Amino acid sequence: MVLGTYKEALSARSTDKQIQKISQDGGIVTALLSFALDEKIIDGAVVAGPGEDMWKPVPKVAMTSDEILAAAGTKYTLSPNVWTLKEAVRQYGLEKVGTVAIPCQTMGIRKMQSYPFGVRFVADKIALIVGIYCMENFPFESLRTFISEKMGVSPELVEKMDIGKGKFWVHTADETLSIPLKETHGYEQNGCNVCLDYVAELADLSTGSVGSPDGWSTVLTRTDAGDSIFKQAVEAGLIETKPMADVKPGLGLLEKLAKEKKEKNQKTIDDRIAIGLPVPYKASTEKEDPLANY
Amino acid sequence: MSETKVISPTSRQEGHAELVMEVDDEGIVTKGRYLSITPVRGLEKIVTGKAPETAPVICQRICGVCPIPHTLASVEAMDDSLGIEPPKAGKQLRELTLMAHHVNSHAIHHFLVAPDIVPEDLMVTAINSVSEIRKNAQYVVDMVAGEGIHPSDVRIGGMASNISELARKRLYTRLRALQPKVDEHVELIAGLVLDADFPEGLGSHDQPTVASDGLYGNREFFDLDRFTEVMPESWYKDPEIGKKACSTIPLYDGVSVEVGPRARAVEYRGFKEKGVVAQHIARALEMKSALSRAIAILDDLNTSAPANVGNFDVRGTGKLGKGVIEGPRGMDVHMAQVGENGKTEFYSALVPTTWNIPTMGPATEGFHHEYGPHVIRAYDPCLSCATHVIVIDDDDRSILKEDMVRL
Ligand SMILES: Cc1cc2nc3c(=O)[nH]c(=O)nc-3n(C[C@H](O)[C@H](O)[C@H](O)COP(=O)(O)OP(=O)(O)OC[C@H]3O[C@@H](n4cnc5c(N)ncnc54)[C@H](O)[C@@H]3O)c2cc1C
Ligand code: SF4
């Protein structure tokens, strides 16, 4: 199963106009975390908040819906959210922490929950992980370099960044620019080339743009907790949904991209293992399902 | 005919020590000596030559029973050497951490002495009470200092960060709710100690009490000129014991002293009693004082104020900095000197029980040797202290070198 274990796949978006306006896709992450906060399912959330430099996020313990909203939108660089979970429990005093995590961060959190080494009383306080899809991520200097050098625009002028239709897009106040994704290759983090998870397979629920039309998100509900909170938000009228079968391009595209990522990166893993490099994954020959995420 | 009774190691305490008692025909102790036999670890040597930030991280590992005082004494010694004055909120959070630790640590001691004072039918009640108190006290240390055992967030210049308003309120509510529980616990323990039938005057001695502060600690109090240190050989007079003892003997104004809860109560709270029962009572009562202080700090704390000075210059002035903290077991002094190259040039720690060691042995005198261990446990000793080593020739067992390797 290239999308991991999931209960339901739906196309969805937030019904809140303000969230629609500033969020990356369907505003699912912002809508769900705010809903969970209002319903006291969580008492705070670690999000990729704005930092001093434009587009360089700083993990933030958000204690209000406004703070969650202020962190909306994708930043295509590292935001070490996992690092801040401990602070959320300790100095912030949270007992039910929510967070948004890309797949590798989700794996880190689940590992931390299995082996709570150095995180005494932290791992058990993580109440909700909203996973977001991820093909690759860029160190900040990489991102800054290809935006300013290849696309010729200063990051300060950029209002939104996006990946879609094989291109990397930047929107400024008065123009939309793009370069083919191929041009960004080599700028991604080295680790992304051996990453087998596209859709945050271990999250409580996962979301991303691929599979749904613009302004909508594709949601995969996974755990009981994730499924239940999503249903509650839909029932409360905060999120509207459509069956995946009714939207274009549909789940097929998500499966295709997930499979491509796994195949390409498993090959890199195999190559690296063959020349004796340490890789935290098994060679395809050692696995029953060569596309499994381990 | 005099006889020698040796208890080695003494039990229900942290670290390894030996109690050597000479007793007369009736079994009454005529000479008592208590000595540390905890092996050398060399922590003071490890931090020398390293960045000042290393010292608190390493030195808190002196002990898992009282890591908080060591961390605090270490950062305060560094603050002093580097000429740093932490902001008010930073100081309050440090104090809050120590207050919670006093409550926790004293509760642990009650667990350790339970077999001596708690009757069978109350054992479960007493132990549950200890656990309940510890759980809440450690929650405070976790939240304020980052980690309950070896706190990561007590830093040179203050604390790593302030706590959130939500955390402040949570801690406040939780500690207020703990108050009746602690009152009940103190009453239980005090009652049991009085019922325990310790003979009148057990453990009482005429050595002075020394405490730098009623609860927290004060570097101005500790006067290096009043402090001397003698090697165990010259103190114990018995060459066998002198050779075996692992700690130096610290003296204040030339005499051995008592530090700890009773000393603080005598020096700052008008307490007059002496001996084993008085030590237990003073320790139990101190839980209430520490808890009230913790609640007062939480009441006053401004959670939006900075808790750290921020950047500081690690190039020291060469000043010998002092960090003097009242640990649950007594005054804990760390001294540090940071050189112009930003590295620790000198580091020394005078840990609480080291002060008490020379006083504890003689305090067993005049009573039956069966009471010896009770006298020792009343100090809640923790033996992770300065260590004295000798190098012996393997063939003829002659002493080649005597040295002080600290901690
Ligand atoms: C590096 C990266 C690569 C991605 N690649 C893909 C992809 O290939 N295909 C796809 O369909 N979707 C991808 N996404 C997800 C997509 O861009 C959106 O983030 C997702 O659809 C959520 O949109 P939303 O409108 O629901 O969220 P919003 O309501 O806009 O909220 C977004 C949330 O994500 C958090 N966030 C932003 N940047 C980061 C970051 N760097 N690290 C961790 N958290 C962050 C924010 O704090 C915010 O809470 C990627 C996201 C990232 C961060
Ligand atoms: S591709 Fe994998 S490793 Fe790279 S950022 Fe995304 S989830 Fe993390």
CSV table of N, CA and C in Angstrom, one decimal, chain A residues 43 63 86-87 89-96 118-121 125, chain B residues 139 142-144 146-149 153 161-164 166-167 170 174:
chain,number,residue,atom,x,y,z
A,43,ASP,N,-4.4,21.2,24.1
A,43,ASP,CA,-4.4,22.5,24.7
A,43,ASP,C,-3.3,23.4,24.1
A,63,MET,N,-0.8,28.8,21.3
A,63,MET,CA,-1.8,28.5,22.4
A,63,MET,C,-3.2,29.1,22.1
A,86,LYS,N,9.1,19.1,23.4
A,86,LYS,CA,9.5,19.0,24.8
A,86,LYS,C,9.2,20.3,25.5
A,87,GLU,N,9.6,21.4,24.9
A,87,GLU,CA,9.3,22.7,25.5
A,87,GLU,C,7.8,22.9,25.7
A,89,VAL,N,5.6,20.8,26.4
A,89,VAL,CA,5.1,20.0,27.6
A,89,VAL,C,5.7,20.6,28.8
A,90,ARG,N,7.0,21.0,28.7
A,90,ARG,CA,7.7,21.5,30.0
A,90,ARG,C,7.3,22.9,30.2
A,91,GLN,N,8.0,23.9,29.6
A,91,GLN,CA,7.8,25.3,30.0
A,91,GLN,C,6.4,25.8,29.7
A,92,TYR,N,5.8,25.2,28.7
A,92,TYR,CA,4.5,25.7,28.3
A,92,TYR,C,3.4,25.0,29.1
A,93,GLY,N,3.7,23.9,29.7
A,93,GLY,CA,2.8,23.2,30.6
A,93,GLY,C,1.6,22.5,29.9
A,94,LEU,N,1.8,22.2,28.6
A,94,LEU,CA,0.7,21.5,27.9
A,94,LEU,C,0.6,20.0,28.3
A,95,GLU,N,-0.6,19.6,28.3
A,95,GLU,CA,-0.8,18.2,28.6
A,95,GLU,C,-1.3,17.4,27.5
A,96,LYS,N,-1.9,18.1,26.5
A,96,LYS,CA,-2.3,17.4,25.2
A,96,LYS,C,-1.8,18.3,24.1
A,118,GLY,N,15.0,10.4,27.0
A,118,GLY,CA,15.2,11.8,27.1
A,118,GLY,C,13.9,12.6,27.0
A,119,VAL,N,12.8,12.0,26.9
A,119,VAL,CA,11.5,12.7,26.7
A,119,VAL,C,10.5,12.1,27.7
A,120,ARG,N,11.0,11.9,29.0
A,120,ARG,CA,10.1,11.4,30.0
A,120,ARG,C,8.9,12.3,30.2
A,121,PHE,N,7.8,11.7,30.2
A,121,PHE,CA,6.5,12.4,30.3
A,121,PHE,C,6.2,13.4,29.1
A,125,LYS,N,2.2,12.8,25.9
A,125,LYS,CA,1.3,13.9,25.9
A,125,LYS,C,1.0,14.4,24.5
B,139,TYR,N,6.9,17.3,39.2
B,139,TYR,CA,6.2,17.9,38.1
B,139,TYR,C,6.7,19.4,37.9
B,142,ASP,N,10.2,19.3,36.5
B,142,ASP,CA,10.1,19.0,35.1
B,142,ASP,C,9.8,20.3,34.3
B,143,MET,N,8.8,20.9,34.7
B,143,MET,CA,8.2,22.1,33.9
B,143,MET,C,9.1,23.3,33.9
B,144,VAL,N,9.6,23.6,35.1
B,144,VAL,CA,10.4,24.8,35.3
B,144,VAL,C,11.8,24.6,34.8
B,146,GLY,N,13.0,21.8,33.1
B,146,GLY,CA,13.2,21.1,31.8
B,146,GLY,C,13.3,19.6,32.0
B,147,GLU,N,13.8,19.1,33.2
B,147,GLU,CA,14.0,17.7,33.5
B,147,GLU,C,14.0,17.5,35.0
B,148,GLY,N,13.3,16.5,35.4
B,148,GLY,CA,13.2,16.3,36.9
B,148,GLY,C,14.5,15.8,37.5
B,149,ILE,N,15.3,15.0,36.9
B,149,ILE,CA,16.5,14.5,37.5
B,149,ILE,C,17.7,15.4,37.2
B,153,ASP,N,17.6,23.0,31.9
B,153,ASP,CA,17.3,24.4,31.6
B,153,ASP,C,17.7,25.4,32.6
B,161,SER,N,14.5,29.4,29.6
B,161,SER,CA,13.4,30.3,29.2
B,161,SER,C,12.4,30.4,30.4
B,162,ASN,N,11.6,31.4,30.3
B,162,ASN,CA,10.5,31.5,31.3
B,162,ASN,C,9.5,30.5,31.0
B,163,ILE,N,8.5,30.3,32.0
B,163,ILE,CA,7.4,29.4,31.7
B,163,ILE,C,6.2,30.2,31.2
B,164,SER,N,5.3,29.4,30.6
B,164,SER,CA,4.1,30.1,30.0
B,164,SER,C,3.1,30.5,31.1
B,166,LEU,N,0.0,29.7,31.2
B,166,LEU,CA,-0.7,28.5,31.4
B,166,LEU,C,0.0,27.6,32.4
B,167,ALA,N,1.3,27.4,32.2
B,167,ALA,CA,2.1,26.6,33.1
B,167,ALA,C,2.1,27.2,34.5
B,170,ARG,N,-1.2,26.4,36.1
B,170,ARG,CA,-1.3,25.0,36.4
B,170,ARG,C,-0.5,24.6,37.6
B,174,ARG,N,-1.8,23.4,41.2
B,174,ARG,CA,-1.4,22.1,41.7
B,174,ARG,C,-0.7,22.1,43.1
